[in-house]
Short mmCIF file of C-alpha atoms in Angstrom, two decimals:
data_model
loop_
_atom_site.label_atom_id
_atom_site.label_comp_id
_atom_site.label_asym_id
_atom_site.label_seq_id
_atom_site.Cartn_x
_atom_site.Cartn_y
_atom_site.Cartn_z
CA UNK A 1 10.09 -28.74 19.56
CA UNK A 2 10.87 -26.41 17.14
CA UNK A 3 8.51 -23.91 15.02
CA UNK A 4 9.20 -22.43 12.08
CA UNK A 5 6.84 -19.12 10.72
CA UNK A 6 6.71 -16.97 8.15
CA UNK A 7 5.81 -13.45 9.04
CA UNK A 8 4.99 -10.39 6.98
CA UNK A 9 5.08 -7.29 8.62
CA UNK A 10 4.77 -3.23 7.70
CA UNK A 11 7.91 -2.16 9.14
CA UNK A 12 6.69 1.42 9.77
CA UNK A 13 5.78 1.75 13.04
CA UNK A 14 8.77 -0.89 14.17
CA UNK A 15 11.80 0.15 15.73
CA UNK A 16 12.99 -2.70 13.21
CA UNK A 17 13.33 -6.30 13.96
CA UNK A 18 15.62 -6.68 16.90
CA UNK A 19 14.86 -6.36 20.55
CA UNK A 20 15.40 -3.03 22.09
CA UNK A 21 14.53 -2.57 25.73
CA UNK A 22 11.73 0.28 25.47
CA UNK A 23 11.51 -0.17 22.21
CA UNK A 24 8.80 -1.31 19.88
CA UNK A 25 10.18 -4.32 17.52
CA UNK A 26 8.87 -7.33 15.73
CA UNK A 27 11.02 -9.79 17.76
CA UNK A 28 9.86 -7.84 21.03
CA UNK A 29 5.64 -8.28 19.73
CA UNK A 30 6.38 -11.81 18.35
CA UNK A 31 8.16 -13.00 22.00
CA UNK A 32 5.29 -11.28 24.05
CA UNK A 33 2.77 -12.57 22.15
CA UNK A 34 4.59 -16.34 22.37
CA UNK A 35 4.90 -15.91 25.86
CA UNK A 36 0.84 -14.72 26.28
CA UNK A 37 -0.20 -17.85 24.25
CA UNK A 38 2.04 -20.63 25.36
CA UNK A 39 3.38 -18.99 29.38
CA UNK A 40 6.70 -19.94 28.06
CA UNK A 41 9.84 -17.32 27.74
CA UNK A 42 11.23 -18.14 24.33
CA UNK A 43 13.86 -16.31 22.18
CA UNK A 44 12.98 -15.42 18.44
CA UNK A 45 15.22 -15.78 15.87
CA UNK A 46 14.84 -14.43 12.50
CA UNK A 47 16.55 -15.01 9.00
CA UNK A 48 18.42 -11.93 9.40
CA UNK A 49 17.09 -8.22 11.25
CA UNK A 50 15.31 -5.63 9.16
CA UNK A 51 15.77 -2.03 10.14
CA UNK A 52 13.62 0.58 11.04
CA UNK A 53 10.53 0.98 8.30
CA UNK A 54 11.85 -2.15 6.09
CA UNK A 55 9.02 -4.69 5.21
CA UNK A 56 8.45 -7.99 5.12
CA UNK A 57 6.43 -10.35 3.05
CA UNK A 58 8.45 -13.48 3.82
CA UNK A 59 10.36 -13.10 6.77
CA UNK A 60 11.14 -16.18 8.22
CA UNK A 61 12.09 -16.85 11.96
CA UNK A 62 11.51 -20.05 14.43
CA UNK A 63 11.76 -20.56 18.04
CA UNK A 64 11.37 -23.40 20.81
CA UNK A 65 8.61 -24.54 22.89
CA UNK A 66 6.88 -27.20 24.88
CA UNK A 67 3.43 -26.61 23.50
CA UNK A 68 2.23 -28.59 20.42
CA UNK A 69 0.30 -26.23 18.44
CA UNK A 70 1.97 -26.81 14.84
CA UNK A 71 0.45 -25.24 12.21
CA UNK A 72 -2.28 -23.79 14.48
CA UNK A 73 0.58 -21.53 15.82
CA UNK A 74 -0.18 -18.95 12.88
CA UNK A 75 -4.02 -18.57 13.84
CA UNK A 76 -3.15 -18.79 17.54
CA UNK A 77 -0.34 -16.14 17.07
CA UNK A 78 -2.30 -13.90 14.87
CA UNK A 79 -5.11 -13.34 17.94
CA UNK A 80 -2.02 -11.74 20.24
CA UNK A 81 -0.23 -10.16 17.67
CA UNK A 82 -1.31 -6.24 16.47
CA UNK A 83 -2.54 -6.01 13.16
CA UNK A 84 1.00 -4.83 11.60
CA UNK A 85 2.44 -7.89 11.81
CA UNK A 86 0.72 -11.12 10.83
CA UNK A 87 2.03 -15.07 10.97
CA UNK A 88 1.46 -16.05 7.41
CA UNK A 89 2.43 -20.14 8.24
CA UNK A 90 3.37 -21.86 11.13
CA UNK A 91 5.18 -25.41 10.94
CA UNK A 92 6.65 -27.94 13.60
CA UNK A 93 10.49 -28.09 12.04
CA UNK A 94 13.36 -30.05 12.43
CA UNK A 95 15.79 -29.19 15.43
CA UNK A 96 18.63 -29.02 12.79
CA UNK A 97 17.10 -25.77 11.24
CA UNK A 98 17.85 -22.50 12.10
CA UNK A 99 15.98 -19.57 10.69
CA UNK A 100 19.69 -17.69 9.90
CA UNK A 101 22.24 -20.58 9.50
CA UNK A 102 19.96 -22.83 7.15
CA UNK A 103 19.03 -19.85 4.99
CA UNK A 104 20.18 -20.36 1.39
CA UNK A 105 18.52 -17.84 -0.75
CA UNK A 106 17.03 -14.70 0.45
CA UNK A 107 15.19 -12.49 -2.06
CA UNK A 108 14.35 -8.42 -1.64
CA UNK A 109 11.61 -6.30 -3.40
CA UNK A 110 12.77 -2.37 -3.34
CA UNK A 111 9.81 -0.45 -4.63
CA UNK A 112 9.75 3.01 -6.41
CA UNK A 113 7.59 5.39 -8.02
CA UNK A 114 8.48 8.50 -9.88
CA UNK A 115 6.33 11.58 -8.76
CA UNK A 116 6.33 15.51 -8.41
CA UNK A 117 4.50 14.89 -5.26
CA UNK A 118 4.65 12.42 -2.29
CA UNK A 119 1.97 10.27 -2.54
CA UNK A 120 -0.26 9.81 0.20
CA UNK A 121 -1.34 5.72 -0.19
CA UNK A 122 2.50 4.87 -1.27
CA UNK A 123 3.68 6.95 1.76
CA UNK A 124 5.64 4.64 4.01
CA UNK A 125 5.43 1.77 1.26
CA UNK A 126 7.68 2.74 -1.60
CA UNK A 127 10.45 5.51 -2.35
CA UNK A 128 9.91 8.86 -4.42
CA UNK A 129 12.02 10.12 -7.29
CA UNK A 130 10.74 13.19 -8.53
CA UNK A 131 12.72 12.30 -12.70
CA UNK A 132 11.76 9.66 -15.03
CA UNK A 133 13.58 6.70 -14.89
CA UNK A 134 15.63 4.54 -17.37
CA UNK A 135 14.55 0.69 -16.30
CA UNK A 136 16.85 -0.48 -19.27
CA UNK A 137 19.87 1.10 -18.36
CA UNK A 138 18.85 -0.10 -14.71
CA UNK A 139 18.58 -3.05 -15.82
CA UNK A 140 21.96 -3.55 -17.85
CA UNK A 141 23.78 -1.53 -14.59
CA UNK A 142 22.25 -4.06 -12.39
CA UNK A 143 24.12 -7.18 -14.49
CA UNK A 144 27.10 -5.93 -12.93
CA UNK A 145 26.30 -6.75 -9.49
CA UNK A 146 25.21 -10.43 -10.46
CA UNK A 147 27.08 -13.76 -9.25
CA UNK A 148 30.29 -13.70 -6.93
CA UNK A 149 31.25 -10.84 -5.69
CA UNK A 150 33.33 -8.69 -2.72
CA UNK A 151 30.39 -6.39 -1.58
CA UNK A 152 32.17 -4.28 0.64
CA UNK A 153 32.00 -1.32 -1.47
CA UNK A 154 27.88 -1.73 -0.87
CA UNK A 155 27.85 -2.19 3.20
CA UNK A 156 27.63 -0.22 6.29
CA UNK A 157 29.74 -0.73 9.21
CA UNK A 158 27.62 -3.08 11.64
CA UNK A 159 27.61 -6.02 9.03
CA UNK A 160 28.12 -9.01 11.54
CA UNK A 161 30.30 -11.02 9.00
CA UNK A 162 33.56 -12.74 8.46
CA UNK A 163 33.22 -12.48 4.53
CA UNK A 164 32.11 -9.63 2.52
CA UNK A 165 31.76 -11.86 -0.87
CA UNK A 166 28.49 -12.74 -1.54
CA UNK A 167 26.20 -14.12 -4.73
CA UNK A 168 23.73 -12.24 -6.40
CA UNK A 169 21.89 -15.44 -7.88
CA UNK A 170 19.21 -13.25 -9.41
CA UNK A 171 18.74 -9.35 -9.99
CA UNK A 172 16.50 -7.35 -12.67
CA UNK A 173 14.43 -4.12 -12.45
CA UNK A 174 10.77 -4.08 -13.75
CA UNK A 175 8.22 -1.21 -14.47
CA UNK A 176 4.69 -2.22 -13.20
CA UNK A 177 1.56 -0.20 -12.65
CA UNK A 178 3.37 2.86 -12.29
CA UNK A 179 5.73 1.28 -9.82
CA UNK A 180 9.68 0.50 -10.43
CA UNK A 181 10.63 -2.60 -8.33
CA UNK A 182 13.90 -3.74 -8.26
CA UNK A 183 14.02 -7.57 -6.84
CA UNK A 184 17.52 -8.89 -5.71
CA UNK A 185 18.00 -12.20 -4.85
CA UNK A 186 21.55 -14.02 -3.13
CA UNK A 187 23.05 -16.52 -0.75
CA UNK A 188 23.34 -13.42 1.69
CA UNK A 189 23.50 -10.21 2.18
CA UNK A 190 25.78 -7.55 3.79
CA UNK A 191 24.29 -4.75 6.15
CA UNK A 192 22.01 -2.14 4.30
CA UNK A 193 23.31 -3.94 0.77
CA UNK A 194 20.00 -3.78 -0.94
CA UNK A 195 19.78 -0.10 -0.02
CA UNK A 196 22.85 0.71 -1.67
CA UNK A 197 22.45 -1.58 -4.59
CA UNK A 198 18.85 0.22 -4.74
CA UNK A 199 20.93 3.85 -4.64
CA UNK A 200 23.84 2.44 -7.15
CA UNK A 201 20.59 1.63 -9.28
CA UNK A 202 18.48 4.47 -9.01
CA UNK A 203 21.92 6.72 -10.06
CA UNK A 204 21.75 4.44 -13.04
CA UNK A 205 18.41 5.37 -14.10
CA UNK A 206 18.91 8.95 -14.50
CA UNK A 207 22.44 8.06 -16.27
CA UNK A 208 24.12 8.64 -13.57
CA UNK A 209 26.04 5.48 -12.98
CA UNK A 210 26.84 2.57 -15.41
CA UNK A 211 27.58 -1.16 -15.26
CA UNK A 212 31.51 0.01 -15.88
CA UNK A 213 31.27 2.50 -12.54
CA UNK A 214 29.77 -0.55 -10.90
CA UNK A 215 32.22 -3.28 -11.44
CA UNK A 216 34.98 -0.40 -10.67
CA UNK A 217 33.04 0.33 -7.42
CA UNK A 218 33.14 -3.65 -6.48
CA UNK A 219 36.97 -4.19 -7.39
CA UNK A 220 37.84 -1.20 -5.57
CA UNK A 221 35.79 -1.54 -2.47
CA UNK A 222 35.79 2.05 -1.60
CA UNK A 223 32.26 2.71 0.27
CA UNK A 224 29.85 3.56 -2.26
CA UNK A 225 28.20 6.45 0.73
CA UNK A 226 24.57 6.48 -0.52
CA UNK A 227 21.98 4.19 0.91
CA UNK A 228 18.27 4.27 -0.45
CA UNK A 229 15.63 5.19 2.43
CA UNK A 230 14.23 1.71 4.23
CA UNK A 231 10.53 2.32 3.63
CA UNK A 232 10.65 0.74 -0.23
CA UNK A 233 12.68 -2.21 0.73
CA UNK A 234 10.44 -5.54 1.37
CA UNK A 235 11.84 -8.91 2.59
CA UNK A 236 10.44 -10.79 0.34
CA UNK A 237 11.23 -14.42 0.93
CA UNK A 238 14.00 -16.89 2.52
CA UNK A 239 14.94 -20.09 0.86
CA UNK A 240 16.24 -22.80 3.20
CA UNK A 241 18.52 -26.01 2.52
CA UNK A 242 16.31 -28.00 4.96
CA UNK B 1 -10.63 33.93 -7.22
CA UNK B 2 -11.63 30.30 -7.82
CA UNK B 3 -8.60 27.11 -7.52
CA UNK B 4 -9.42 23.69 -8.09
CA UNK B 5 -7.52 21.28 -6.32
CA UNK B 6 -6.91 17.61 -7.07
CA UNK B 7 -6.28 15.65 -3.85
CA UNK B 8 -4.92 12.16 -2.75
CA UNK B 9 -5.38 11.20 0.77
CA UNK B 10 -5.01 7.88 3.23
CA UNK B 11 -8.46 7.55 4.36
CA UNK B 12 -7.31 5.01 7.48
CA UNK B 13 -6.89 7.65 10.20
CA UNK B 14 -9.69 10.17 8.84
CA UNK B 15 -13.44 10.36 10.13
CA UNK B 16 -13.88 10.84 6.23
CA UNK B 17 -13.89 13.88 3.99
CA UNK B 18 -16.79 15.95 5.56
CA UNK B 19 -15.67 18.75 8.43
CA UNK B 20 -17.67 17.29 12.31
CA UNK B 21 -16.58 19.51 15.37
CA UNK B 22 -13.84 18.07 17.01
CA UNK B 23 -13.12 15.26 14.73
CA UNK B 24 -10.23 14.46 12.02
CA UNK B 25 -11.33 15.26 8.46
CA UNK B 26 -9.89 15.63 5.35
CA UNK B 27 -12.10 18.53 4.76
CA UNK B 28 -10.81 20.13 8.15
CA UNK B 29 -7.15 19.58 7.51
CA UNK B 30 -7.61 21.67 4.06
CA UNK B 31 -8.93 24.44 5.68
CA UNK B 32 -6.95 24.57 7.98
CA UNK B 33 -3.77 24.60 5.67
CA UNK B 34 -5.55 26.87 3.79
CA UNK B 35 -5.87 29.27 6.12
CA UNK B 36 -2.39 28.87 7.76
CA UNK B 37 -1.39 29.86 4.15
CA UNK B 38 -3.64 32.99 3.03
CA UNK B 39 -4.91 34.04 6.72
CA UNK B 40 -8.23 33.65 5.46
CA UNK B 41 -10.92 31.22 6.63
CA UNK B 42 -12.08 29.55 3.26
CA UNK B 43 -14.81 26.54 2.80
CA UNK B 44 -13.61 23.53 0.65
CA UNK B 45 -16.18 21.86 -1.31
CA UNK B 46 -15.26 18.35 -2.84
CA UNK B 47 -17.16 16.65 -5.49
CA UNK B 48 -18.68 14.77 -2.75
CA UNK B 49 -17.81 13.47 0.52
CA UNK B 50 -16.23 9.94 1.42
CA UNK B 51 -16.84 8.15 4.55
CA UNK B 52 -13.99 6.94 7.24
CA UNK B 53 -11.40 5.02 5.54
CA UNK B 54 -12.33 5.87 2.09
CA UNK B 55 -9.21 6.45 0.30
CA UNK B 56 -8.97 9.34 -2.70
CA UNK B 57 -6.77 9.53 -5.35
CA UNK B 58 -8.02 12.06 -6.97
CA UNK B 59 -10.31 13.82 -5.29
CA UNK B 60 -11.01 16.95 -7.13
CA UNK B 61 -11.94 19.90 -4.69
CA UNK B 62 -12.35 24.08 -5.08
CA UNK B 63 -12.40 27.08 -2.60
CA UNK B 64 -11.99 30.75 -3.16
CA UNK B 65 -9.50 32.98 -1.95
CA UNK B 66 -7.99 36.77 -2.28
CA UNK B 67 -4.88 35.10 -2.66
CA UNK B 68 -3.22 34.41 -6.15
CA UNK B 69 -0.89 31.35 -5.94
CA UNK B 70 -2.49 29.67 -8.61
CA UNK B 71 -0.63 26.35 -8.95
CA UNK B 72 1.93 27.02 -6.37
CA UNK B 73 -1.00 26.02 -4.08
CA UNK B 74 -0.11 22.71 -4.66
CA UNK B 75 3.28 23.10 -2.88
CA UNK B 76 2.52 25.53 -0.83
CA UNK B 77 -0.67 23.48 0.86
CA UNK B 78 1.38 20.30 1.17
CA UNK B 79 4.36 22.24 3.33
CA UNK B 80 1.31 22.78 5.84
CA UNK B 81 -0.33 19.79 5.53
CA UNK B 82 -0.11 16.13 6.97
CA UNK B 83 2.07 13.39 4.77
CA UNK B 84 -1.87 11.50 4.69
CA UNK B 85 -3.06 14.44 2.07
CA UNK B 86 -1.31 15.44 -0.51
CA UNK B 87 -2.43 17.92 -3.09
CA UNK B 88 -1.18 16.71 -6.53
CA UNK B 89 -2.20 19.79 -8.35
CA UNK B 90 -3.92 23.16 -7.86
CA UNK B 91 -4.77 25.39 -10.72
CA UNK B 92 -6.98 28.76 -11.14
CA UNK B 93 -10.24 27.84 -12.37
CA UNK B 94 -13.49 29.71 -13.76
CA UNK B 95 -15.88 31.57 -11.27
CA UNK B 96 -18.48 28.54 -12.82
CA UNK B 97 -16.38 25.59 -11.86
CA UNK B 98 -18.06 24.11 -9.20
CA UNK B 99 -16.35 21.06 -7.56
CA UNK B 100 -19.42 18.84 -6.92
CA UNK B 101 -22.07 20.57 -9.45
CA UNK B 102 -19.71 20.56 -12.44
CA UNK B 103 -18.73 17.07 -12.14
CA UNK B 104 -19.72 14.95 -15.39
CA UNK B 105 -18.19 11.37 -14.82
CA UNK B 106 -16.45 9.80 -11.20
CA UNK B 107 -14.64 6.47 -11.41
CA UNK B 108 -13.72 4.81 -8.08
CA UNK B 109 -11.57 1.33 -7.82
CA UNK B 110 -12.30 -1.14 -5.24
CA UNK B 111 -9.67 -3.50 -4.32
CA UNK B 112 -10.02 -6.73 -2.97
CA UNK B 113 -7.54 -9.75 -2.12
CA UNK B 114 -7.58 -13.19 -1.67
CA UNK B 115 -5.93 -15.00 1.06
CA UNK B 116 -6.61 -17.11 4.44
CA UNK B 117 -4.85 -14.40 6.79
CA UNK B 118 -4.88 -11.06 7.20
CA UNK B 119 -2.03 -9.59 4.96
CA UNK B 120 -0.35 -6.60 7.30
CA UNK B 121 0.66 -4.66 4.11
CA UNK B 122 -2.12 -4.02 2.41
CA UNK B 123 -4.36 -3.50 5.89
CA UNK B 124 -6.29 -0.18 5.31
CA UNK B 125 -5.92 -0.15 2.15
CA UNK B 126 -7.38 -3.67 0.29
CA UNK B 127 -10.07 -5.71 1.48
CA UNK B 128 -9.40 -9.61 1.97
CA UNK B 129 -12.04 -12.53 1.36
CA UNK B 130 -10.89 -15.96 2.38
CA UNK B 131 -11.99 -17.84 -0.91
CA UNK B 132 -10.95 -17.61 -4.79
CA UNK B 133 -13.39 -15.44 -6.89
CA UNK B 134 -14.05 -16.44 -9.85
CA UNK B 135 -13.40 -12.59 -11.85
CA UNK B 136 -14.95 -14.29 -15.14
CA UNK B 137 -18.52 -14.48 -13.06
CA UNK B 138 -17.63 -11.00 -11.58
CA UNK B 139 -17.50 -9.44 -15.07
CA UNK B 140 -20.35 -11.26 -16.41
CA UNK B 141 -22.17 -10.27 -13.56
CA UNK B 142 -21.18 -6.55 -13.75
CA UNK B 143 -22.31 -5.73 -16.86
CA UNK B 144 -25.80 -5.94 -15.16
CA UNK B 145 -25.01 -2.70 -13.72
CA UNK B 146 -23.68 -1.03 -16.92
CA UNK B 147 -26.48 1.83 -18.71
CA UNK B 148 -29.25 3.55 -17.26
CA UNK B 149 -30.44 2.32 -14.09
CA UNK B 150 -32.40 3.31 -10.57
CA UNK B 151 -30.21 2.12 -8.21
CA UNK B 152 -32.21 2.69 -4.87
CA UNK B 153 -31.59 -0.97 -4.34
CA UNK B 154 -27.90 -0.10 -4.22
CA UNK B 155 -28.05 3.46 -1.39
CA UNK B 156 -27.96 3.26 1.89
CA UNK B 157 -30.26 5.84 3.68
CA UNK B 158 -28.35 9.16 3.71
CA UNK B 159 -27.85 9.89 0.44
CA UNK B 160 -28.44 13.94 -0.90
CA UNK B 161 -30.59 13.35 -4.20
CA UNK B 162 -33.42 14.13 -5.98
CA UNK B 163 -33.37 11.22 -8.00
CA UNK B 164 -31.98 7.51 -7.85
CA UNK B 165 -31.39 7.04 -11.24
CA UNK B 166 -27.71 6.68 -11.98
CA UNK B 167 -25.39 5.97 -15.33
CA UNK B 168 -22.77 3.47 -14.85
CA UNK B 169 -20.36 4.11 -17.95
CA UNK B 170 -17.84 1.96 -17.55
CA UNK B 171 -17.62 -1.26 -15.20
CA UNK B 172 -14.92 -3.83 -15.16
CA UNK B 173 -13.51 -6.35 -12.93
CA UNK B 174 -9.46 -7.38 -12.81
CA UNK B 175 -7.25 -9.66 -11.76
CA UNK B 176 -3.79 -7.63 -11.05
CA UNK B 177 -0.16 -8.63 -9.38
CA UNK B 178 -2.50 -11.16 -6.73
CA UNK B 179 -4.96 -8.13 -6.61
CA UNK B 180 -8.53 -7.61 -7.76
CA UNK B 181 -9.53 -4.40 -8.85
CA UNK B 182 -13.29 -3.27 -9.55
CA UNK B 183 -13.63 -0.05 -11.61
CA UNK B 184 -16.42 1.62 -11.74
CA UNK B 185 -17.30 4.91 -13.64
CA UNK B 186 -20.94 6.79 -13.40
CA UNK B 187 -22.39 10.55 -13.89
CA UNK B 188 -22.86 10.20 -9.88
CA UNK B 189 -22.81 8.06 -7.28
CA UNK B 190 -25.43 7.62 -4.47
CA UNK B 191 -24.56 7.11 -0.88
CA UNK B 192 -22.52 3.36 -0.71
CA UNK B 193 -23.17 2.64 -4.47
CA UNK B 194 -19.81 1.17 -4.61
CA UNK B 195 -19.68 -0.46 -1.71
CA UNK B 196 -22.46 -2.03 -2.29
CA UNK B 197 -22.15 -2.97 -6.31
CA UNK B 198 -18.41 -4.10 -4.71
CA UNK B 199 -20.05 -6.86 -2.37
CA UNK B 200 -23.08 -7.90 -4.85
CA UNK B 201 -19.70 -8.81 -6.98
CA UNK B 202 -17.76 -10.24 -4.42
CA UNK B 203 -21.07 -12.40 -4.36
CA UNK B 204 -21.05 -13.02 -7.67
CA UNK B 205 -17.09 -14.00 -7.51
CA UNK B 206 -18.59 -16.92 -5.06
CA UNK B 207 -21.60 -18.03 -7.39
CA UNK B 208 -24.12 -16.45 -4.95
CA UNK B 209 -25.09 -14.03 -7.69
CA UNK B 210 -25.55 -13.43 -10.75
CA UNK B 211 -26.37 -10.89 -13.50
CA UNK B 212 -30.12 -12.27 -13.31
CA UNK B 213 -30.20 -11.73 -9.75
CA UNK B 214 -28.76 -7.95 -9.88
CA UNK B 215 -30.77 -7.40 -12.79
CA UNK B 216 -33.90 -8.34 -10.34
CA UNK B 217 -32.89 -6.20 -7.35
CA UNK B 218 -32.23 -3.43 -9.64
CA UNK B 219 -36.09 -3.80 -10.71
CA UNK B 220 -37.45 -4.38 -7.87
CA UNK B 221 -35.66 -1.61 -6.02
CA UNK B 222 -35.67 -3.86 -2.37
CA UNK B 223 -32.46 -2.66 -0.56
CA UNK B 224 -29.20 -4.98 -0.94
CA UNK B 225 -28.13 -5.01 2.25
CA UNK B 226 -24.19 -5.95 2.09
CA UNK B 227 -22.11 -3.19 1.80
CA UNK B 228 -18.13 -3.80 1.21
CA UNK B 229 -15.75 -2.13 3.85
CA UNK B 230 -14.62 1.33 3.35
CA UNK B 231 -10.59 0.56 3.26
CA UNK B 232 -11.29 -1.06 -0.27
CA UNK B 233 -12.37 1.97 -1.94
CA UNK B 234 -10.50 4.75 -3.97
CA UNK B 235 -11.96 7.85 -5.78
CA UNK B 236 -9.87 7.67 -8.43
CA UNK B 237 -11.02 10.54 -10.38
CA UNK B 238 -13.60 12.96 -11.19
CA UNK B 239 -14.11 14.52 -14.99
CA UNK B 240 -15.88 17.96 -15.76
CA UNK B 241 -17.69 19.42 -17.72
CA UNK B 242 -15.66 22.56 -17.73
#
């Protein structure tokens, strides 16, 4: 049968998602731990990999077993697993999903705080700017990356994909308790897209880049070079057709 | 000459603010900076000490030194000292400015979330409880602690005083972003005071106490024996006199 679970995880001490021989990962803990509860050898496979220091809230995955635990996976799980990553829900699912190919939706959190000074609680959790920021004129640059678009001015080589269009069903920047967050949400996304959206955006806020130099940026598809550090972006949850 | 220094640090991988032989303190790692810096061996004194895990965003600090930086400190400390402290401003102060006797008002936040599994984001630095608190019963309940009170109910054995009679000036309870926040201001704090005002609310939060009931330990000065866990608590900041 198959189980589906949705994982957070604090990225920082993670060699990212994928398996890496020698390596620490979240797919390497989440297959050990599998294999300590259930003696079976299973393969993990996620909505997409995070790299290095990227966070998840809702990272979905699911994998195949023998063993009939169902929801009780997530408590059972949560014993093997270290404390930096933790099975939020466990379900018995449908063979036809697949934690990748069914995903619909997928929604990311990049969070930023402006500072003269690194801060030691946020360190590893959100992204320094040491200026003020303009969260309106973030907010009307960001309209230009919303619905259908070619993103292949915002990718870095390593994307595994056929397409580069994607849509941006959802995007808007909000000031909150001293914290920017910028939450994008579409049907997929391109390798290190949110990062570079996140730069494109950031540029914005200190006037830097408009909605104009963004919709220039996406007809052209020249690579738009900078790419905002990992540690403020959060996966924050996957929407699925089934 | 005197320089005050206001201080954030990560409490999770401290043995707390006071210097022990051989053991990781915040206290430690200051002097030690500081004396990579001026090549002199200086003492630190905070406005008090906080115990292993304690977090500090605004610790407020002073030592004295031959050395006339002034608020380049604040720079010039962080090059030399780990990304878990940062100093987020130093400043020349009077000869009289005395970090723990010229304190006036402290406020710390506690900060507590709800949920059925551990959440590996905010681990260190929030405290879960398994059940919905009721914040309504929380405030209701806190203003028991607000005035002129002795709070020897509320110490834990340990604490430096001549007296256990303590001003609260300010107490509230929040419900933030799926976060809730105690704040707590007094003229001083005895040893655990906050910890243990945090769990007599988390109590309260449950119906297992209520303003009454704090209102009679308070009287009758019999030790409340729950104390919250240190990775809740911040010193958020420390007001003086001068």
């Amino acid at each position: 049968m198959r189980i589906k679970l949705i994982i957070e995880y604090d990225g920082t001490n993670f060699c990212g998602w994928q398996y890496q021989p020698g390596l620490r990962t979240v797919q390497s803990e989440l297959e050990s731990a599998i294999e300590k509860l259930t003696g079976e050898k299973s393969r993990v496979t996620a909505s997409g990999r995070t790299d290095a220091g990227v966070h998840a809230l809702g990272q979905t995955a699911h994998f195949d077993t023998n063993k009939d635990l169902g929801e009780k996976y997530a408590g059972a799980l949560n014993y093997y697993l270290p404390p930096d990553i933790r099975i939020i829900r466990a379900e018995k699912t449908s063979e036809d999903f697949h934690a990748r190919f069914s995903a619909k939706n997928k929604t990311y959190k990049y969070v930023i705080y402006e500072a003269q000074t690194d801060s030691a609680i946020l360190r590893g959790r959100a992204v320094r700017v040491g200026y003020r920021l303009n969260v309106r004129a973030m907010n009307a640059a960001a309209r230009s990356f919303f619905g259908k678009n070619d993103f292949s001015a915002f990718m870095s080589a390593g994307s595994e994909t056929v397409t580069t269009v994607r849509t941006v069903t959802d995007i808007s920047v909000k000031r909150k308790d001293g914290l920017i967050i910028i939450s994008v949400s579409a049907d997929g996304f391109l390798y290190n897209m949110v990062r570079k959206i996140a730069a494109a955006l950031i540029k914005a806020g200190r006037g830097a880049l408009d909605g104009d130099g963004i919709k220039e940026l996406l007809c052209k598809g020249a690579v738009f070079t900078p790419v905002a550090p990992p540690e403020g972006l959060y996966l924050y949850k996957v929407e699925y057709k089934i």
